[in-house]
Coordinates of C-alpha atoms and ligand atoms in Angstrom, one line a residue:
X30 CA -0.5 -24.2 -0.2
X31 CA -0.4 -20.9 -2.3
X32 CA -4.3 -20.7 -4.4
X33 CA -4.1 -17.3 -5.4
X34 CA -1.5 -16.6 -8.8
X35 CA -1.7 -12.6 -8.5
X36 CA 0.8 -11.1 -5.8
X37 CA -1.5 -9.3 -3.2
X38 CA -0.3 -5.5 -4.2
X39 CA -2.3 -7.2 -7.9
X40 CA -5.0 -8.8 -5.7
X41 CA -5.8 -5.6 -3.8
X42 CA -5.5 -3.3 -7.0
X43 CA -7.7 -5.8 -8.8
X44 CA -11.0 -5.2 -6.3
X45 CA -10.1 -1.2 -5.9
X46 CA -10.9 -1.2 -9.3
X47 CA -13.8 -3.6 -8.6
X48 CA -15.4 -1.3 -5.9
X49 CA -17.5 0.5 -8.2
X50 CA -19.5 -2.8 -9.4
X51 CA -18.6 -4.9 -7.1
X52 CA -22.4 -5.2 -5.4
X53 CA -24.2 -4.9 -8.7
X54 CA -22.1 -7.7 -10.0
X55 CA -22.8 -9.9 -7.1
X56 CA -27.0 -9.5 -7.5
X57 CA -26.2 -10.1 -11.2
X58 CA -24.2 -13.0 -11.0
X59 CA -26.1 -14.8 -8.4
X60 CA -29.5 -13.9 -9.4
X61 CA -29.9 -11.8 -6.1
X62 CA -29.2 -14.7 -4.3
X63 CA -26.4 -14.1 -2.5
X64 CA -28.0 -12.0 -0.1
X65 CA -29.7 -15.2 1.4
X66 CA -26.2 -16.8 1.3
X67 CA -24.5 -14.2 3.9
X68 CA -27.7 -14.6 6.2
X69 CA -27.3 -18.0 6.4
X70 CA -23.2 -17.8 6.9
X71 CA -24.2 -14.8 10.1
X72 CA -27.3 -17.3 11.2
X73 CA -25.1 -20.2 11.3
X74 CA -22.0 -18.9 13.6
X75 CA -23.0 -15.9 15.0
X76 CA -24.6 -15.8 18.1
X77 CA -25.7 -12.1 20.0
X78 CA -23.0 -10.7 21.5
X79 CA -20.4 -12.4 19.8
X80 CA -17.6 -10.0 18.8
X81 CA -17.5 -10.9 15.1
X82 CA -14.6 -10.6 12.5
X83 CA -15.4 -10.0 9.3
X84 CA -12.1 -10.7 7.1
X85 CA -12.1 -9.8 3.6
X86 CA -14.9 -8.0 4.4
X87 CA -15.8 -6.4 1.1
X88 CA -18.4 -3.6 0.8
X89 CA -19.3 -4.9 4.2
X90 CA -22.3 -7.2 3.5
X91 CA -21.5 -10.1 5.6
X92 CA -20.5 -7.8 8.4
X93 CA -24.3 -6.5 7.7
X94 CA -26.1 -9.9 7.8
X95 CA -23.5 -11.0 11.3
X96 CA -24.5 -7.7 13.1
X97 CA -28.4 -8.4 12.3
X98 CA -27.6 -11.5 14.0
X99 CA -26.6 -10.0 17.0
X100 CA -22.8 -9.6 16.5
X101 CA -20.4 -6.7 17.4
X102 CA -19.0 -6.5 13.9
X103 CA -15.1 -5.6 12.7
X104 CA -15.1 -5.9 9.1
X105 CA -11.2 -6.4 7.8
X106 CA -10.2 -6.0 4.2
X107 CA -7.2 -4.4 2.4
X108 CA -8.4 -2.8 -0.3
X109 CA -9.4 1.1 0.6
X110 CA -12.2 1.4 -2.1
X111 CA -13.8 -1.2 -1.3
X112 CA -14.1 -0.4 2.7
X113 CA -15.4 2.6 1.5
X114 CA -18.5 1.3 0.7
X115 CA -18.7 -0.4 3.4
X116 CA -18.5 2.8 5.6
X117 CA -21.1 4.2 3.4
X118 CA -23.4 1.6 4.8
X119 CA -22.7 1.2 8.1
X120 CA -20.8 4.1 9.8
X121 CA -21.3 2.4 13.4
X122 CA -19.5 -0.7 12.3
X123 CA -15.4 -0.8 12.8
X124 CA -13.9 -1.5 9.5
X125 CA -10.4 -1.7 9.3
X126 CA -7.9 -1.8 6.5
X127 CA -5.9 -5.2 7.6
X128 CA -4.1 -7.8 5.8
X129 CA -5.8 -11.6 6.8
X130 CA -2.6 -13.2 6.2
X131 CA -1.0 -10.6 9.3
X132 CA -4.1 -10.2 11.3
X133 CA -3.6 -6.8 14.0
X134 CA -5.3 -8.5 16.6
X135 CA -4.2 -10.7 19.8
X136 CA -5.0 -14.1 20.0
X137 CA -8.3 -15.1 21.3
X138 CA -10.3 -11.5 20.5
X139 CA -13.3 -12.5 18.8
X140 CA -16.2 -15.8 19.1
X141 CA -16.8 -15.6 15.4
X142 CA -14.3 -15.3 12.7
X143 CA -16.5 -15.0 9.1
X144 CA -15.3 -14.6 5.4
X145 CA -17.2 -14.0 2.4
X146 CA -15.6 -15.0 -1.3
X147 CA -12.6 -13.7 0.8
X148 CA -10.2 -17.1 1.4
X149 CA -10.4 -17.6 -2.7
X150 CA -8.1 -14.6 -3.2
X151 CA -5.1 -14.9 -0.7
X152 CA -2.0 -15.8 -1.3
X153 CA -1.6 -18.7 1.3
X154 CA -5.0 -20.4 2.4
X155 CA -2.9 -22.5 5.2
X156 CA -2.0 -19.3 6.9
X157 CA -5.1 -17.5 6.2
X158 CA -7.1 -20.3 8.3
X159 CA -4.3 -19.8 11.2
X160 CA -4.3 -16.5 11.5
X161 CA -8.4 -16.7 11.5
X162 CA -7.8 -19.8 14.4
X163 CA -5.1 -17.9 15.9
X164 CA -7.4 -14.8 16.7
X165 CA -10.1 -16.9 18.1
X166 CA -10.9 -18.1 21.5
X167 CA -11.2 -21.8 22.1
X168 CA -14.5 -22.7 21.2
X169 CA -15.1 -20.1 18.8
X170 CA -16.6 -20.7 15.7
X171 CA -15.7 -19.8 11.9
X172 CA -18.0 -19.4 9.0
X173 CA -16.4 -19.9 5.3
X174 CA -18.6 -18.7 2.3
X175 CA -16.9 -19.3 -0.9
X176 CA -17.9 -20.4 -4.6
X177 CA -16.6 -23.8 -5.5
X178 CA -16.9 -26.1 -8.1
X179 CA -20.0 -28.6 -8.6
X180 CA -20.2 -31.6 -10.0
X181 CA -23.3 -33.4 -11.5
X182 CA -26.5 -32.0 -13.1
X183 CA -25.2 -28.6 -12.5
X184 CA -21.5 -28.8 -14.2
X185 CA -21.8 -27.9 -17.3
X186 CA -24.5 -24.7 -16.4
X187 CA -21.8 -23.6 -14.3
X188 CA -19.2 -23.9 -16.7
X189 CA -21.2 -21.3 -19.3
X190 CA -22.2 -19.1 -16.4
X191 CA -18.7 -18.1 -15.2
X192 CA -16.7 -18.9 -17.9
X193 CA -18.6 -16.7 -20.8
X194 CA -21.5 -15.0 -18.9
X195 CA -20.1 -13.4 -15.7
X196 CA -16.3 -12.1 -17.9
X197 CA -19.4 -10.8 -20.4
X198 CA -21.3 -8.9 -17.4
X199 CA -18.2 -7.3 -15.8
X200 CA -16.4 -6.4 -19.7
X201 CA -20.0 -4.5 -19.7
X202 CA -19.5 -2.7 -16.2
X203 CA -17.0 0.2 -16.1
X204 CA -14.0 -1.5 -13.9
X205 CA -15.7 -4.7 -14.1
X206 CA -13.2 -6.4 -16.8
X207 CA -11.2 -7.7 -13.6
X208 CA -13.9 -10.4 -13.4
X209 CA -12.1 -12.3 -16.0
X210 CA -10.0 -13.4 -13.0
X211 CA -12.8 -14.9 -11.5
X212 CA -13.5 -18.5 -13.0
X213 CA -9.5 -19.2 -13.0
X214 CA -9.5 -18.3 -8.9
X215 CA -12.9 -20.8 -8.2
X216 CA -11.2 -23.2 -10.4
X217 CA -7.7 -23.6 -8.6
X218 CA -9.2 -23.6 -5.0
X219 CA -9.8 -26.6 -3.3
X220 CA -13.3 -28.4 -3.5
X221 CA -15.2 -28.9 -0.1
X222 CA -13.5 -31.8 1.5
X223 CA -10.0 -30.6 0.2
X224 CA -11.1 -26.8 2.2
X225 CA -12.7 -29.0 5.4
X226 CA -9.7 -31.1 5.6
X227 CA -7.1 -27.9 5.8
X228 CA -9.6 -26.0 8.4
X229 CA -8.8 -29.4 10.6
X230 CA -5.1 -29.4 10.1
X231 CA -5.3 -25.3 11.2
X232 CA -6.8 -26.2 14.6
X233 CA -10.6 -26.5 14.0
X234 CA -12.8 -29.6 15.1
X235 CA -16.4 -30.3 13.7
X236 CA -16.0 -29.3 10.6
X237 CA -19.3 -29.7 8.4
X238 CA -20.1 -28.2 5.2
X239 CA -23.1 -27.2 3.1
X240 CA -24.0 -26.0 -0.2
X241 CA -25.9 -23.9 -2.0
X242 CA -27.3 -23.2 -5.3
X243 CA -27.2 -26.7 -6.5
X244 CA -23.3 -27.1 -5.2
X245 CA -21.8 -23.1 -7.0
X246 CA -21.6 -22.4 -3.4
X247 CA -20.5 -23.7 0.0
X248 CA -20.2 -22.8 3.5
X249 CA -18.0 -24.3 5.7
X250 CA -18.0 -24.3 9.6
X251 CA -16.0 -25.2 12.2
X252 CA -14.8 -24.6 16.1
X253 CA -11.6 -23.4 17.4
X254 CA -10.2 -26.4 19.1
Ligands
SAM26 C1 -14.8 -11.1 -3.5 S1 -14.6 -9.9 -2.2 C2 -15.7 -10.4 -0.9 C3 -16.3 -9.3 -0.2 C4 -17.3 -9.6 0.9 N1 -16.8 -10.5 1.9 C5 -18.6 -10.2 0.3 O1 -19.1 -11.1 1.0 O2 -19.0 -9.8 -0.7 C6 -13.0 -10.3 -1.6 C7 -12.4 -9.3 -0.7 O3 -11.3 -9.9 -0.1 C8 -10.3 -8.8 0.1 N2 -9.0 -9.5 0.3 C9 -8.4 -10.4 -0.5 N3 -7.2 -10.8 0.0 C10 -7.2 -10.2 1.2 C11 -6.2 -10.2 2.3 N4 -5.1 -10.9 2.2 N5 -6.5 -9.4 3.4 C12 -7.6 -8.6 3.5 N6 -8.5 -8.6 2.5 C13 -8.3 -9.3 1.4 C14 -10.4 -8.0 -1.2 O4 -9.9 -6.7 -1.1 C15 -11.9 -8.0 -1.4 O5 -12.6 -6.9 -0.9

């Protein structure tokens, strides 16, 4: 299954441009909360000692919250600018520029796989999750944080928060217009059972999802079978 419609030369270009912003938008955009939201992905996967990967790892703020929980953190992503940042913050963690559809690692190096509003931007999802089984041991455990789309009460909120306000807050940042991208990505990616369905067909067992935020959010779980 492809989700993402920009190639990923576009995809990485897109949040190189994006660096600059990219941690202001987020406290915007989710009200500060998604702070609370990587704590709770680290709290609920990693344990301490686990060597951790971090893919898609962003200006490194999930990597952040998995070391506080005691991991030994590499934080992936292929966008330069944006591991940057991340080295800004944290010069003792490993961050590596690496592609999570062609992961450079051998199977079975880490406990923990995590990603952060990573798995909404590849280009395959199917192989995404394979690569992220592949480089797991048996046993290990993944954590998936990713927006998706609620239904109910909280619908048509959602709808005028990231279809008018969020484009509106990044057309206002300098190299934030790329946020435009944003509501078409949540709104092609699978919904939570569709995601917890392709984690079980990639080789995970005991699945379970939660959300946050009255459903804008979910994080999945699951074991390496
Ligand atoms: C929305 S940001 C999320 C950053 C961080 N995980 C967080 O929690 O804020 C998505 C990141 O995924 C990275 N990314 C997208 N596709 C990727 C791929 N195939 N391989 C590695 N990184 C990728 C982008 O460069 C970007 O830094």
């Amino acid at each position: 299954m492809t989700t993402g419609t920009l190639p990923a030369g576009e995809v990485r270009t897109m949040f190189d441009r994006i660096a600059p912003v990219y941690d202001v938008m987020n406290r915007l955009m989710t009200l500060g909360l998604d702070l609370r939201w990587r704590r709770l992905t680290a709290e609920a996967v990693v344990r301490p000692g686990d060597r951790v990967l971090d893919a898609c790892c962003g200006t490194g703020d999930l990597a952040l919250a998995a070391r506080k929980a005691g991991g030994e953190i590499t934080g992936l992503d292929f966008s330069p600018r944006m591991l940057e940042r991340a080295r800004r913050k944290s010069p003792s963690i490993e961050w590596v520029e690496g592609d999570l559809l062609a992961l450079p690692y051998e199977n079975g190096s880490f406990e923990v796989a995590t990603v952060g509003f990573g798995v909404r931007n590849v280009a395959d999802l199917e192989r995404a999750l394979a690569e992220l089984r592949r480089v797991l041991v048996a046993g290990g455990r993944v954590g998936i944080l990713e927006i998706t789309t609620p239904t109910g009460l909280f619908a048509p909120f959602y709808r005028v928060w990231f279809d008018r306000v969020v484009p509106l807050l990044g057309k206002l940042l300098r190299g934030g217009a790329a946020y435009s991208y944003l509501p078409a990505s949540v709104r092609r990616f699978p919904g939570p059972g569709e995601l917890a369905e392709l984690m079980l067909a990639a080789g995970f067992d005991g699945v379970e999802w939660r959300t946050f935020a009255g459903g804008i959010v979910a994080l999945h779980i699951g074991r390496a079978t």
